[in-house]
PDB file of C-alpha atoms in Angstrom:
ATOM      1  CA  UNK A   1     123.212 119.571 101.329  1.00 77.00           C
ATOM      2  CA  UNK A   2     120.558 118.412 103.775  1.00 91.00           C
ATOM      3  CA  UNK A   3     119.533 119.447 107.256  1.00 93.00           C
ATOM      4  CA  UNK A   4     116.680 118.963 109.704  1.00 94.00           C
ATOM      5  CA  UNK A   5     114.714 121.903 108.296  1.00 95.00           C
ATOM      6  CA  UNK A   6     114.882 120.549 104.753  1.00 96.00           C
ATOM      7  CA  UNK A   7     113.750 117.135 105.991  1.00 96.00           C
ATOM      8  CA  UNK A   8     110.864 118.730 107.900  1.00 96.00           C
ATOM      9  CA  UNK A   9     109.766 120.606 104.799  1.00 96.00           C
ATOM     10  CA  UNK A  10     110.102 117.690 102.391  1.00 97.00           C
ATOM     11  CA  UNK A  11     108.240 115.205 104.598  1.00 97.00           C
ATOM     12  CA  UNK A  12     105.249 117.543 104.831  1.00 97.00           C
ATOM     13  CA  UNK A  13     104.861 118.134 101.114  1.00 97.00           C
ATOM     14  CA  UNK A  14     101.313 117.316 100.070  1.00 97.00           C
ATOM     15  CA  UNK A  15     102.211 114.354  97.864  1.00 97.00           C
ATOM     16  CA  UNK A  16     104.572 112.886 100.456  1.00 98.00           C
ATOM     17  CA  UNK A  17     101.884 113.050 103.136  1.00 98.00           C
ATOM     18  CA  UNK A  18      99.565 111.146 100.812  1.00 98.00           C
ATOM     19  CA  UNK A  19     102.299 108.580 100.203  1.00 98.00           C
ATOM     20  CA  UNK A  20     102.751 108.127 103.945  1.00 97.00           C
ATOM     21  CA  UNK A  21      99.017 107.761 104.478  1.00 97.00           C
ATOM     22  CA  UNK A  22      98.771 105.198 101.677  1.00 98.00           C
ATOM     23  CA  UNK A  23     101.686 103.254 103.124  1.00 97.00           C
ATOM     24  CA  UNK A  24     100.032 103.137 106.536  1.00 95.00           C
ATOM     25  CA  UNK A  25      96.731 102.146 104.953  1.00 96.00           C
ATOM     26  CA  UNK A  26      98.370  99.252 103.119  1.00 97.00           C
ATOM     27  CA  UNK A  27     100.269  98.089 106.215  1.00 95.00           C
ATOM     28  CA  UNK A  28      97.075  98.109 108.292  1.00 94.00           C
ATOM     29  CA  UNK A  29      95.113  96.377 105.553  1.00 96.00           C
ATOM     30  CA  UNK A  30      97.835  93.736 105.224  1.00 95.00           C
ATOM     31  CA  UNK A  31      97.622  93.104 108.965  1.00 92.00           C
ATOM     32  CA  UNK A  32      93.858  92.488 108.747  1.00 94.00           C
ATOM     33  CA  UNK A  33      94.204  90.171 105.751  1.00 96.00           C
ATOM     34  CA  UNK A  34      96.905  88.259 107.602  1.00 93.00           C
ATOM     35  CA  UNK A  35      94.535  87.661 110.519  1.00 92.00           C
ATOM     36  CA  UNK A  36      91.889  86.366 108.096  1.00 95.00           C
ATOM     37  CA  UNK A  37      94.430  84.017 106.524  1.00 94.00           C
ATOM     38  CA  UNK A  38      95.383  82.635 109.937  1.00 91.00           C
ATOM     39  CA  UNK A  39      91.732  82.212 110.885  1.00 92.00           C
ATOM     40  CA  UNK A  40      91.019  80.216 107.729  1.00 93.00           C
ATOM     41  CA  UNK A  41      93.974  77.917 108.429  1.00 89.00           C
ATOM     42  CA  UNK A  42      92.930  77.405 112.045  1.00 86.00           C
ATOM     43  CA  UNK A  43      89.318  76.608 111.112  1.00 89.00           C
ATOM     44  CA  UNK A  44      90.581  74.168 108.489  1.00 86.00           C
ATOM     45  CA  UNK A  45      92.759  72.457 111.097  1.00 81.00           C
ATOM     46  CA  UNK A  46      89.817  72.245 113.497  1.00 81.00           C
ATOM     47  CA  UNK A  47      88.011  70.218 110.835  1.00 80.00           C
ATOM     48  CA  UNK A  48      90.266  67.372 111.930  1.00 75.00           C
ATOM     49  CA  UNK A  49      87.698  66.762 114.667  1.00 75.00           C
ATOM     50  CA  UNK A  50      84.962  65.951 112.156  1.00 74.00           C
ATOM     51  CA  UNK A  51      83.953  62.302 112.728  1.00 70.00           C
ATOM     52  CA  UNK A  52      85.168  59.736 110.218  1.00 66.00           C
ATOM     53  CA  UNK A  53      81.530  58.909 109.526  1.00 69.00           C
ATOM     54  CA  UNK A  54      80.965  62.342 107.967  1.00 70.00           C
ATOM     55  CA  UNK A  55      80.809  62.683 104.197  1.00 77.00           C
ATOM     56  CA  UNK A  56      84.002  63.370 102.264  1.00 71.00           C
ATOM     57  CA  UNK A  57      82.596  66.745 101.217  1.00 76.00           C
ATOM     58  CA  UNK A  58      82.524  67.846 104.850  1.00 77.00           C
ATOM     59  CA  UNK A  59      85.703  66.160 106.078  1.00 72.00           C
ATOM     60  CA  UNK A  60      87.832  66.940 103.008  1.00 78.00           C
ATOM     61  CA  UNK A  61      85.945  69.369 100.760  1.00 87.00           C
ATOM     62  CA  UNK A  62      85.420  72.148 103.294  1.00 88.00           C
ATOM     63  CA  UNK A  63      89.026  72.065 104.583  1.00 87.00           C
ATOM     64  CA  UNK A  64      90.294  72.098 100.993  1.00 87.00           C
ATOM     65  CA  UNK A  65      88.137  75.152 100.253  1.00 92.00           C
ATOM     66  CA  UNK A  66      89.370  76.902 103.400  1.00 92.00           C
ATOM     67  CA  UNK A  67      92.985  76.162 102.465  1.00 89.00           C
ATOM     68  CA  UNK A  68      92.409  77.584  98.987  1.00 93.00           C
ATOM     69  CA  UNK A  69      90.920  80.755 100.482  1.00 95.00           C
ATOM     70  CA  UNK A  70      93.858  80.983 102.885  1.00 93.00           C
ATOM     71  CA  UNK A  71      96.238  80.756  99.930  1.00 92.00           C
ATOM     72  CA  UNK A  72      94.387  83.576  98.160  1.00 96.00           C
ATOM     73  CA  UNK A  73      94.408  85.803 101.246  1.00 96.00           C
ATOM     74  CA  UNK A  74      98.131  85.119 101.706  1.00 93.00           C
ATOM     75  CA  UNK A  75      98.694  86.311  98.133  1.00 95.00           C
ATOM     76  CA  UNK A  76      96.649  89.456  98.800  1.00 97.00           C
ATOM     77  CA  UNK A  77      98.599  90.006 102.022  1.00 96.00           C
ATOM     78  CA  UNK A  78     101.938  89.854 100.218  1.00 95.00           C
ATOM     79  CA  UNK A  79     100.779  92.347  97.586  1.00 96.00           C
ATOM     80  CA  UNK A  80      99.558  94.801 100.204  1.00 97.00           C
ATOM     81  CA  UNK A  81     102.773  94.452 102.185  1.00 96.00           C
ATOM     82  CA  UNK A  82     104.833  95.020  99.042  1.00 97.00           C
ATOM     83  CA  UNK A  83     102.940  98.231  98.265  1.00 97.00           C
ATOM     84  CA  UNK A  84     103.199  99.444 101.859  1.00 97.00           C
ATOM     85  CA  UNK A  85     106.948  98.842 102.100  1.00 97.00           C
ATOM     86  CA  UNK A  86     107.629 100.299  98.648  1.00 97.00           C
ATOM     87  CA  UNK A  87     105.769 103.506  99.495  1.00 98.00           C
ATOM     88  CA  UNK A  88     107.509 103.889 102.856  1.00 97.00           C
ATOM     89  CA  UNK A  89     110.917 103.210 101.331  1.00 97.00           C
ATOM     90  CA  UNK A  90     110.327 105.795  98.619  1.00 98.00           C
ATOM     91  CA  UNK A  91     109.230 108.302 101.250  1.00 97.00           C
ATOM     92  CA  UNK A  92     112.525 107.842 103.080  1.00 97.00           C
ATOM     93  CA  UNK A  93     114.589 108.008  99.905  1.00 97.00           C
ATOM     94  CA  UNK A  94     113.006 111.333  98.959  1.00 97.00           C
ATOM     95  CA  UNK A  95     112.829 112.935 102.387  1.00 97.00           C
ATOM     96  CA  UNK A  96     116.295 111.834 103.533  1.00 96.00           C
ATOM     97  CA  UNK A  97     117.855 112.079 100.062  1.00 96.00           C
ATOM     98  CA  UNK A  98     119.292 108.581 100.334  1.00 95.00           C
ATOM     99  CA  UNK A  99     119.143 106.496  97.174  1.00 93.00           C
ATOM    100  CA  UNK A 100     116.597 108.738  95.505  1.00 92.00           C
ATOM    101  CA  UNK A 101     118.381 108.353  92.171  1.00 91.00           C
ATOM    102  CA  UNK A 102     117.743 104.585  92.253  1.00 93.00           C
ATOM    103  CA  UNK A 103     114.100 105.229  91.325  1.00 95.00           C
ATOM    104  CA  UNK A 104     113.255 105.589  87.653  1.00 95.00           C
ATOM    105  CA  UNK A 105     110.592 108.016  86.486  1.00 95.00           C
ATOM    106  CA  UNK A 106     108.323 105.063  85.714  1.00 97.00           C
ATOM    107  CA  UNK A 107     108.723 103.511  89.178  1.00 96.00           C
ATOM    108  CA  UNK A 108     108.091 106.871  90.857  1.00 96.00           C
ATOM    109  CA  UNK A 109     104.994 107.399  88.745  1.00 97.00           C
ATOM    110  CA  UNK A 110     103.688 103.950  89.683  1.00 97.00           C
ATOM    111  CA  UNK A 111     104.182 104.611  93.399  1.00 97.00           C
ATOM    112  CA  UNK A 112     102.453 107.975  93.133  1.00 97.00           C
ATOM    113  CA  UNK A 113      99.512 106.343  91.379  1.00 98.00           C
ATOM    114  CA  UNK A 114      99.232 103.735  94.146  1.00 97.00           C
ATOM    115  CA  UNK A 115      99.323 106.463  96.787  1.00 97.00           C
ATOM    116  CA  UNK A 116      96.795 108.717  95.082  1.00 98.00           C
ATOM    117  CA  UNK A 117      94.428 105.811  94.465  1.00 97.00           C
ATOM    118  CA  UNK A 118      94.447 104.973  98.176  1.00 97.00           C
ATOM    119  CA  UNK A 119      94.054 108.638  99.098  1.00 97.00           C
ATOM    120  CA  UNK A 120      91.116 109.257  96.755  1.00 97.00           C
ATOM    121  CA  UNK A 121      89.396 106.055  97.863  1.00 96.00           C
ATOM    122  CA  UNK A 122      89.568 107.000 101.551  1.00 97.00           C
ATOM    123  CA  UNK A 123      89.783 110.783 101.282  1.00 96.00           C
ATOM    124  CA  UNK A 124      87.905 111.633 104.475  1.00 96.00           C
ATOM    125  CA  UNK A 125      90.061 109.354 106.617  1.00 96.00           C
ATOM    126  CA  UNK A 126      93.204 110.321 104.706  1.00 97.00           C
ATOM    127  CA  UNK A 127      92.718 114.038 105.318  1.00 97.00           C
ATOM    128  CA  UNK A 128      92.527 113.409 109.068  1.00 96.00           C
ATOM    129  CA  UNK A 129      95.766 111.402 109.034  1.00 95.00           C
ATOM    130  CA  UNK A 130      97.483 113.968 106.833  1.00 96.00           C
ATOM    131  CA  UNK A 131      96.458 116.809 109.146  1.00 96.00           C
ATOM    132  CA  UNK A 132      97.363 115.008 112.391  1.00 95.00           C
ATOM    133  CA  UNK A 133     100.801 114.333 113.840  1.00 91.00           C
ATOM    134  CA  UNK A 134     101.839 111.251 115.790  1.00 85.00           C
ATOM    135  CA  UNK A 135     100.825 113.026 118.986  1.00 87.00           C
ATOM    136  CA  UNK A 136      97.203 113.499 117.901  1.00 88.00           C
ATOM    137  CA  UNK A 137      94.245 111.154 118.035  1.00 87.00           C
ATOM    138  CA  UNK A 138      94.128 109.322 115.737  1.00 88.00           C
ATOM    139  CA  UNK A 139      97.891 109.482 115.178  1.00 90.00           C
ATOM    140  CA  UNK A 140      98.690 111.023 111.811  1.00 93.00           C
ATOM    141  CA  UNK A 141     101.605 111.197 109.391  1.00 95.00           C
ATOM    142  CA  UNK A 142     102.494 114.893 109.544  1.00 95.00           C
ATOM    143  CA  UNK A 143     105.886 115.697 111.088  1.00 95.00           C
ATOM    144  CA  UNK A 144     106.913 112.064 110.728  1.00 94.00           C
ATOM    145  CA  UNK A 145     110.451 112.912 111.821  1.00 94.00           C
ATOM    146  CA  UNK A 146     110.854 115.356 114.690  1.00 92.00           C
ATOM    147  CA  UNK A 147     113.956 117.252 115.761  1.00 91.00           C
ATOM    148  CA  UNK A 148     114.696 118.817 119.125  1.00 87.00           C
ATOM    149  CA  UNK A 149     117.731 120.612 117.736  1.00 88.00           C
ATOM    150  CA  UNK A 150     118.901 121.686 114.317  1.00 91.00           C
ATOM    151  CA  UNK A 151     121.203 119.103 112.755  1.00 91.00           C
ATOM    152  CA  UNK A 152     122.731 118.908 109.310  1.00 91.00           C
ATOM    153  CA  UNK A 153     124.169 116.545 106.720  1.00 91.00           C
ATOM    154  CA  UNK A 154     124.787 112.966 107.857  1.00 95.00           C
ATOM    155  CA  UNK A 155     123.675 113.708 111.407  1.00 95.00           C
ATOM    156  CA  UNK A 156     120.234 114.771 110.147  1.00 95.00           C
ATOM    157  CA  UNK A 157     119.831 111.594 108.102  1.00 96.00           C
ATOM    158  CA  UNK A 158     121.142 109.418 110.914  1.00 96.00           C
ATOM    159  CA  UNK A 159     118.765 110.982 113.431  1.00 94.00           C
ATOM    160  CA  UNK A 160     115.816 109.953 111.245  1.00 95.00           C
ATOM    161  CA  UNK A 161     117.193 106.447 110.938  1.00 96.00           C
ATOM    162  CA  UNK A 162     117.551 106.224 114.708  1.00 94.00           C
ATOM    163  CA  UNK A 163     113.911 107.260 115.074  1.00 92.00           C
ATOM    164  CA  UNK A 164     112.887 104.545 112.614  1.00 91.00           C
ATOM    165  CA  UNK A 165     114.854 101.919 114.507  1.00 91.00           C
ATOM    166  CA  UNK A 166     113.605 103.047 117.916  1.00 86.00           C
ATOM    167  CA  UNK A 167     109.947 103.067 116.857  1.00 80.00           C
ATOM    168  CA  UNK A 168     110.249  99.716 115.150  1.00 80.00           C
ATOM    169  CA  UNK A 169     111.746  98.140 118.255  1.00 78.00           C
ATOM    170  CA  UNK A 170     108.953  99.556 120.414  1.00 71.00           C
ATOM    171  CA  UNK A 171     106.121  98.526 118.106  1.00 66.00           C
ATOM    172  CA  UNK A 172     107.274  95.012 117.279  1.00 67.00           C
ATOM    173  CA  UNK A 173     108.628  93.831 120.632  1.00 65.00           C
ATOM    174  CA  UNK A 174     105.219  92.659 121.907  1.00 60.00           C
ATOM    175  CA  UNK A 175     104.609  90.618 118.772  1.00 62.00           C
ATOM    176  CA  UNK A 176     108.094  89.113 118.919  1.00 61.00           C
ATOM    177  CA  UNK A 177     107.419  87.888 122.460  1.00 64.00           C
ATOM    178  CA  UNK A 178     103.837  86.716 122.031  1.00 66.00           C
ATOM    179  CA  UNK A 179     103.981  85.053 118.606  1.00 67.00           C
ATOM    180  CA  UNK A 180     106.471  82.249 119.428  1.00 69.00           C
ATOM    181  CA  UNK A 181     104.347  81.318 122.446  1.00 74.00           C
ATOM    182  CA  UNK A 182     101.176  81.220 120.339  1.00 71.00           C
ATOM    183  CA  UNK A 183     102.900  79.176 117.641  1.00 69.00           C
ATOM    184  CA  UNK A 184     104.189  76.672 120.186  1.00 76.00           C
ATOM    185  CA  UNK A 185     100.733  76.259 121.730  1.00 75.00           C
ATOM    186  CA  UNK A 186      99.089  75.865 118.314  1.00 69.00           C
ATOM    187  CA  UNK A 187     101.594  73.311 117.082  1.00 70.00           C
ATOM    188  CA  UNK A 188     101.493  71.304 120.317  1.00 76.00           C
ATOM    189  CA  UNK A 189      97.706  71.339 120.430  1.00 70.00           C
ATOM    190  CA  UNK A 190      97.134  70.236 116.863  1.00 65.00           C
ATOM    191  CA  UNK A 191      99.857  67.601 116.884  1.00 69.00           C
ATOM    192  CA  UNK A 192      98.277  66.084 119.991  1.00 70.00           C
ATOM    193  CA  UNK A 193      94.806  66.227 118.477  1.00 65.00           C
ATOM    194  CA  UNK A 194      95.946  64.672 115.204  1.00 63.00           C
ATOM    195  CA  UNK A 195      97.507  61.771 117.075  1.00 67.00           C
ATOM    196  CA  UNK A 196      94.463  61.257 119.284  1.00 67.00           C
ATOM    197  CA  UNK A 197      91.638  61.767 116.811  1.00 61.00           C
ATOM    198  CA  UNK A 198      92.851  60.986 113.293  1.00 55.00           C
ATOM    199  CA  UNK A 199      94.631  58.131 111.634  1.00 54.00           C
ATOM    200  CA  UNK A 200      93.660  59.053 108.075  1.00 63.00           C
ATOM    201  CA  UNK A 201      96.786  60.583 106.531  1.00 63.00           C
ATOM    202  CA  UNK A 202      94.820  62.286 103.736  1.00 66.00           C
ATOM    203  CA  UNK A 203      92.533  64.046 106.213  1.00 69.00           C
ATOM    204  CA  UNK A 204      95.498  65.205 108.266  1.00 70.00           C
ATOM    205  CA  UNK A 205      97.239  66.619 105.194  1.00 70.00           C
ATOM    206  CA  UNK A 206      94.145  68.372 103.828  1.00 69.00           C
ATOM    207  CA  UNK A 207      93.122  69.860 107.169  1.00 73.00           C
ATOM    208  CA  UNK A 208      96.527  70.783 108.525  1.00 75.00           C
ATOM    209  CA  UNK A 209      98.739  71.658 105.562  1.00 80.00           C
ATOM    210  CA  UNK A 210      97.796  75.332 105.672  1.00 82.00           C
ATOM    211  CA  UNK A 211      98.585  75.928 109.315  1.00 81.00           C
ATOM    212  CA  UNK A 212     101.750  73.808 109.151  1.00 81.00           C
ATOM    213  CA  UNK A 213     103.077  75.838 106.224  1.00 84.00           C
ATOM    214  CA  UNK A 214     102.043  79.079 107.911  1.00 84.00           C
ATOM    215  CA  UNK A 215     103.860  78.195 111.123  1.00 81.00           C
ATOM    216  CA  UNK A 216     107.007  77.257 109.197  1.00 83.00           C
ATOM    217  CA  UNK A 217     106.725  80.438 107.142  1.00 86.00           C
ATOM    218  CA  UNK A 218     106.408  82.614 110.247  1.00 82.00           C
ATOM    219  CA  UNK A 219     109.369  80.944 111.943  1.00 81.00           C
ATOM    220  CA  UNK A 220     111.532  81.629 108.885  1.00 87.00           C
ATOM    221  CA  UNK A 221     110.294  85.220 108.621  1.00 87.00           C
ATOM    222  CA  UNK A 222     110.918  85.970 112.286  1.00 82.00           C
ATOM    223  CA  UNK A 223     114.376  84.462 112.027  1.00 85.00           C
ATOM    224  CA  UNK A 224     115.106  86.699 109.024  1.00 90.00           C
ATOM    225  CA  UNK A 225     113.696  89.689 110.882  1.00 88.00           C
ATOM    226  CA  UNK A 226     115.814  88.966 113.946  1.00 86.00           C
ATOM    227  CA  UNK A 227     118.930  88.422 111.841  1.00 91.00           C
ATOM    228  CA  UNK A 228     118.595  91.718 109.981  1.00 93.00           C
ATOM    229  CA  UNK A 229     117.732  93.538 113.218  1.00 91.00           C
ATOM    230  CA  UNK A 230     121.055  92.420 114.681  1.00 92.00           C
ATOM    231  CA  UNK A 231     122.832  93.842 111.627  1.00 95.00           C
ATOM    232  CA  UNK A 232     120.944  97.123 111.947  1.00 95.00           C
ATOM    233  CA  UNK A 233     121.843  97.454 115.611  1.00 93.00           C
ATOM    234  CA  UNK A 234     125.505  96.692 114.908  1.00 95.00           C
ATOM    235  CA  UNK A 235     125.725  99.300 112.145  1.00 95.00           C
ATOM    236  CA  UNK A 236     123.884 101.851 114.268  1.00 95.00           C
ATOM    237  CA  UNK A 237     126.374 101.343 117.092  1.00 94.00           C
ATOM    238  CA  UNK A 238     129.246 101.718 114.641  1.00 94.00           C
ATOM    239  CA  UNK A 239     127.686 104.880 113.201  1.00 94.00           C
ATOM    240  CA  UNK A 240     127.478 106.396 116.677  1.00 93.00           C
ATOM    241  CA  UNK A 241     131.277 106.238 116.760  1.00 93.00           C
ATOM    242  CA  UNK A 242     132.085 106.904 113.105  1.00 93.00           C
ATOM    243  CA  UNK A 243     129.420 108.288 110.786  1.00 95.00           C
ATOM    244  CA  UNK A 244     130.100 108.081 107.048  1.00 95.00           C
ATOM    245  CA  UNK A 245     128.109 108.219 103.814  1.00 95.00           C
ATOM    246  CA  UNK A 246     128.615 104.483 103.353  1.00 95.00           C
ATOM    247  CA  UNK A 247     127.349 103.710 106.854  1.00 96.00           C
ATOM    248  CA  UNK A 248     124.201 105.800 106.411  1.00 96.00           C
ATOM    249  CA  UNK A 249     123.499 104.231 103.026  1.00 96.00           C
ATOM    250  CA  UNK A 250     124.037 100.681 104.304  1.00 97.00           C
ATOM    251  CA  UNK A 251     121.846 101.321 107.330  1.00 97.00           C
ATOM    252  CA  UNK A 252     119.041 102.660 105.143  1.00 97.00           C
ATOM    253  CA  UNK A 253     119.233  99.644 102.848  1.00 97.00           C
ATOM    254  CA  UNK A 254     118.799  97.339 105.838  1.00 96.00           C
ATOM    255  CA  UNK A 255     115.906  99.399 107.214  1.00 96.00           C
ATOM    256  CA  UNK A 256     114.207  99.197 103.818  1.00 96.00           C
ATOM    257  CA  UNK A 257     114.848  95.474 103.563  1.00 96.00           C
ATOM    258  CA  UNK A 258     113.409  94.834 107.014  1.00 94.00           C
ATOM    259  CA  UNK A 259     110.191  96.660 106.116  1.00 93.00           C
ATOM    260  CA  UNK A 260     109.579  94.087 103.399  1.00 94.00           C
ATOM    261  CA  UNK A 261     109.650  91.169 105.855  1.00 92.00           C
ATOM    262  CA  UNK A 262     106.112  90.111 106.892  1.00 89.00           C
ATOM    263  CA  UNK A 263     106.549  90.912 110.585  1.00 81.00           C
ATOM    264  CA  UNK A 264     104.094  93.738 111.103  1.00 76.00           C
ATOM    265  CA  UNK A 265     103.332  96.187 113.842  1.00 71.00           C
ATOM    266  CA  UNK A 266      99.996  95.766 115.602  1.00 67.00           C
ATOM    267  CA  UNK A 267      97.862  98.722 114.567  1.00 60.00           C
ATOM    268  CA  UNK A 268      95.736  98.874 117.715  1.00 65.00           C
ATOM    269  CA  UNK A 269      98.891  99.175 119.826  1.00 60.00           C
ATOM    270  CA  UNK A 270     100.121 101.991 117.592  1.00 56.00           C
ATOM    271  CA  UNK A 271      96.859 103.878 118.057  1.00 59.00           C
ATOM    272  CA  UNK A 272      97.016 103.469 121.821  1.00 55.00           C
ATOM    273  CA  UNK A 273     100.720 104.127 122.298  1.00 57.00           C
ATOM    274  CA  UNK A 274     101.709 106.603 119.564  1.00 53.00           C
ATOM    275  CA  UNK A 275     101.424 109.745 121.687  1.00 56.00           C
ATOM    276  CA  UNK A 276     103.196 108.120 124.628  1.00 62.00           C
ATOM    277  CA  UNK A 277     106.015 106.797 122.447  1.00 60.00           C
ATOM    278  CA  UNK A 278     106.459 110.165 120.712  1.00 55.00           C
ATOM    279  CA  UNK A 279     107.021 111.842 124.061  1.00 57.00           C
ATOM    280  CA  UNK A 280     109.129 108.959 125.338  1.00 59.00           C
ATOM    281  CA  UNK A 281     111.600 109.170 122.457  1.00 55.00           C
ATOM    282  CA  UNK A 282     111.993 112.897 122.939  1.00 60.00           C
ATOM    283  CA  UNK A 283     112.682 112.441 126.647  1.00 51.00           C
ATOM    284  CA  UNK A 284     115.290 109.725 126.147  1.00 62.00           C
ATOM    285  CA  UNK A 285     117.397 111.504 123.509  1.00 62.00           C
TER     286      UNK A 285
END
């Protein structure tokens, strides 16, 4: 048996608030590391403009070092994203009571350790986020799911899923519009520059391999994100007409899977828009 009051109580348990804070911390940290990784790849690609008369250490050594650092930051990014998504998925499984039994005692202990480590490391900041709601400044993690009316059973779980989907669509839409444009400009610019300024195949490969792989990687990830988003929307529409245990479970699995795809929200937009979006959702439902 589950209802909106039980969800409200469970989501605000002390440990669960720390888990939510840690998840947010990891997502935000992953976003920053991702920017660093992109910057390293772009700087490496710019090295294509180094004159052919320059020493091999400058024309090849520095780009190779930058590419290696970009590879390391990409690895760090993936680890942070994995932790962030795992914590958020566990939060939902516990609070919504969907798939909670799929977690072993060992896996739950590991997630709690990750959360508590992040909390203890940033306790002052964490306490602010744990105390604040999404309507405060800075936006916090208390009252993650909000209910205008009392709902029970599948309707309570589904309402939380709808909030997840709505927020995700709001937060990611700007990135989904801007990123393809940026990628197109980057690819066009560097292809033109390579043709005009370099004939040395080795230099092109060393300088550009990082950004080429990153562009391809992002295209694949955004395609995967878009594909799973279509599935989520289809199941949500079906659930509006016929809500079953199977539908709720399938929808949650897709929501969890989408969180693990490296298409992140932009934290600065969340800080600026959280209060507005919180009120907006309430007004439109």
